[in-house]
Amino acid sequence: MTIPIQILTGNQQNFSRRTYREWLLLTSRIVVSRRYMFPGRRRKIHHHGNSRTTHQIKSHLLIQTHQSQHQTRKCPEKLTSISAGPGGQSSQTTRGYLSGCVSGEGVEVTYVSSESELFEQLVSVVRRHDPDILLGYDVTMMSWGYLIDRAAVLNSNLTNQISRTPHQPDQKPNVDRADSGSRTRPKSSSGGVQIPGRIVVSVWRLLRKELALTSYSFESTFFQVMHQRIPMFPFQTLTQWYENGTLAKRAEVVDYYMLRCHGNYQMLEKLNVIGRTSEFARLYGIEFENVLTRGSQYRVESMLLRLAKPANYIATSPSIQQRARMAALECLPLILEPESKFYSDPVLLLDFQSLYPSIVIGYNYCYTTCLGRLRNLVLHGNFTFGTTTLKFKAHVLKKVKDKVTISPNGVVFVDPTVRRGVMPRMLEEILSTRIMVKGSMKKHAADKALNRMLDARQMGLKLIANVTYGYTAASFSGRMPCVEVADSIVGKARETLERAIKLISATREWRARVVYGATDSVFVLLKGASKEEAFRIGREICDRVTADNPKPIKLKFEKVYYPCILQTKNRYCGYMYETPDQTEPVYDAKGIETVRRDTCPAVAKVLEKSLSLLFSTFDLSQVKSYVQRQLTKLLDGHVSLQDHILAKEYRGRGKYRPSACVPALELARRGVATDPRAEPRPGERVPYVVVYGHPGQPLIQLVRPPLEVAKDPTLRLNGVYYITKQVLPALDRALSLLGVDVYQWYRDLPRVIRAPLPAIQETGDRKLKVKTCSSNARLFTFVYLQGTLGQYFATVHCPICNELTNEGLCSSCRGNPQLVATVLSRQIHDIESAHHSVTMLCHSCTRTPDPSIPHQCVSLDCPVLYRRLHTHHTLQTLPNLTRLLDHTTLSKSP
DNA sequence: GCCCGGACCTAC
DNA sequence: TTAGGTAGGTCCGGGC
């Protein structure tokens, strides 16, 4: 029986079935030269005809550039004429090898005589390999974007030349884009750089979606993904090395960029991005590029319409006005107010598995099965429905009146016996396929490659299932929203959760109490139960609740917290057990500072350690002493700068209110003042630290880029700020629930001179700074000339006993030359060995063995950077110490 | 000192 | 010319 329910009308964007075939066509032609990607392996490449030795490999990307700017970031400057990789056949070019590269074997280098020739070579490389995908870490400002801008300055249209559909070669380049600057480029996965026929991927933008990190610098993401530290050198240094350095230095520059080019590829490979994207494209039936560039509505629509078309449905295509006029959503998901406290008994975490999709399937909720609101059915004529209207004949209603379900908010849907909805069918297929895929993953656990592909597939299925609800509820930007359907899903979910809670509370034998729940999860406290009992009861509850609901709605046993802290809605943490036989619990947290990116690592570390101590020992005194130790360290400045870096996302200059007072914006403004191209990319995370300033100075003025603080010894981390505004509030939110006042712990600390502020005195033409700081609760006064921290050791303090003196050694120590000799030798030895170990560490990363050159790597993640800077300062005291030692031994010998 | 809105980030 | 949703917590600055 077919009911003439006419709800999907109008025209719709045409999703072609051709897309997948096109995509296959694309990927099948992808050829990768191993030689190019792995410069170390010497494979001969013949560039003519079919004889070239190339490898067809599964993943498919080829040419990429990283930062091609050596000089400055201001505006596209002249490029130094180097092109790494296989060179061209042109007779004017010379070719050679640079040895001493990453591989030790060398990279083939083509030398050209002019910059325009360099571009010709680049174009020929691209054309020869004809890649589908062009990679770059930051495609907009550097890499391809930079090359395009630079080429435009030389009056050449690079985009056209490397595209797959080049226009006439004499066509005028698009001069606009060069000076309009990259700022105007839209935000997309290609960073706005578009090359017809090829997919341009901005690796940074891709990874931003992929991983939640506090920093998205190349070095940082590379470390997070590949677990390998790599250095970062400023452009000036690289330029210097390249232009004035030895051949080995030049090779290092080439190496540096090769590592980055290769690194981009390595990261994508490790994360299986290309494989996964291909899987998604296949799964959703959309093009490869659209997986990266389009949103979730596009995916849902692609799948939905494939099912709708054979069933003879046409989707509505409401206008903006129609969408705006649609009734507002009424139903809210259920979020209980948690009983905030520390729970020393087991707490079960149960949640409904894919609740929204399950409801759609279980109750047959769909655009095509909806009869509208119950109250409208008694009326005659059109009534509003979603973005359009709906009308029924009385006899139709009479026929189905016993075969309907009514959602909690009073919307009527017909049973599957009358008509199976498109959305339920789609989701059912998705969920059952996912279960199947998961099953075959288990079956083929040994086959790593297959497993990766299957995992990508099941992930894609899960994603699409979860966003299908969003599609119906997208009232702001939706292409086909429908309040009735969306509200019914949320309403039913709410009702389902409420019913489950009621059932749990009503069943006496479990002696369970629901202490928190949100949308699709319940937290059940089992007072006095053991861990094993908790698992048993948890399973019983899940079975009972599942049986109480239509298929495929299922309450799933997630984990047991024992013990745990519920702070507020969306914020909790605990020691987690996932199986009954698990003996060692795992710390698990949601929403609190240990998992948030808006606090610094130090806060996360202190909080996590404190909570772990509390959960494992139940002993607050241990927590207290730990916290106090950390606070003391912070006050004394004996902490790592890196742990105190805060990083916030920068939205772009125009995206803030004029009066907005945001560190990221402030630092961006300061940066732009010196270098217009130094503005952070929209979406980039801007790191900063807070330093000491004058009393009453607004916080925003105490914000500094970390490197500035690392280089300037007069700037000190604002320990008081970090303690009172970062560490203690976070601790307080967790521990106040146990009746602890962490601020009192802070006040209980032994009194030391806190928060010394550098006072500046003008003495003649040189700035003399007087700084006080506390160390081991003793107060020292350091007087030093700005910039040479090392001097005060020799001039102000006795290096043996630390007493104030201006004669090198204090009078009492001078009377004991043996002690002086011993202590000084020891100190010299310590400094030297510390310096040596730091140098070795540095060498292993940057391969710069020369300790005499100052540390060049400016990567914020560099573990050596701050230590090296520090030892560099102390190294300056060496001559003084040596002189003192010489003097002592000389005066002793006669 | 209180309240509010903006900014940011997270859970579901 | 591009977009799934809502709820929630915290910090900060400005207005009263």
Short mmCIF file of C-alpha atoms (C1' of nucleotides) in Angstrom, two decimals, chain A residues 519-520 572 591 597 651 656-657, chain B residues 5-12:
data_model
loop_
_atom_site.label_atom_id
_atom_site.label_comp_id
_atom_site.label_asym_id
_atom_site.label_seq_id
_atom_site.Cartn_x
_atom_site.Cartn_y
_atom_site.Cartn_z
CA THR A 519 21.73 12.88 26.57
CA ASP A 520 22.43 9.17 26.31
CA TYR A 572 34.20 14.41 35.83
CA GLY A 591 35.98 17.99 30.49
CA ARG A 597 43.71 22.72 25.77
CA ARG A 651 40.41 33.54 14.63
CA TYR A 656 37.01 39.86 16.85
CA ARG A 657 35.07 42.74 18.26
"C1'" DG B 5 28.28 39.29 27.43
"C1'" DG B 6 32.18 37.74 24.68
"C1'" DA B 7 35.70 34.33 23.97
"C1'" DC B 8 37.18 29.70 24.19
"C1'" DC B 9 36.80 24.90 24.64
"C1'" DT B 10 34.54 20.72 25.72
"C1'" DA B 11 30.69 16.76 26.26
"C1'" DC B 12 27.13 14.56 24.14
#
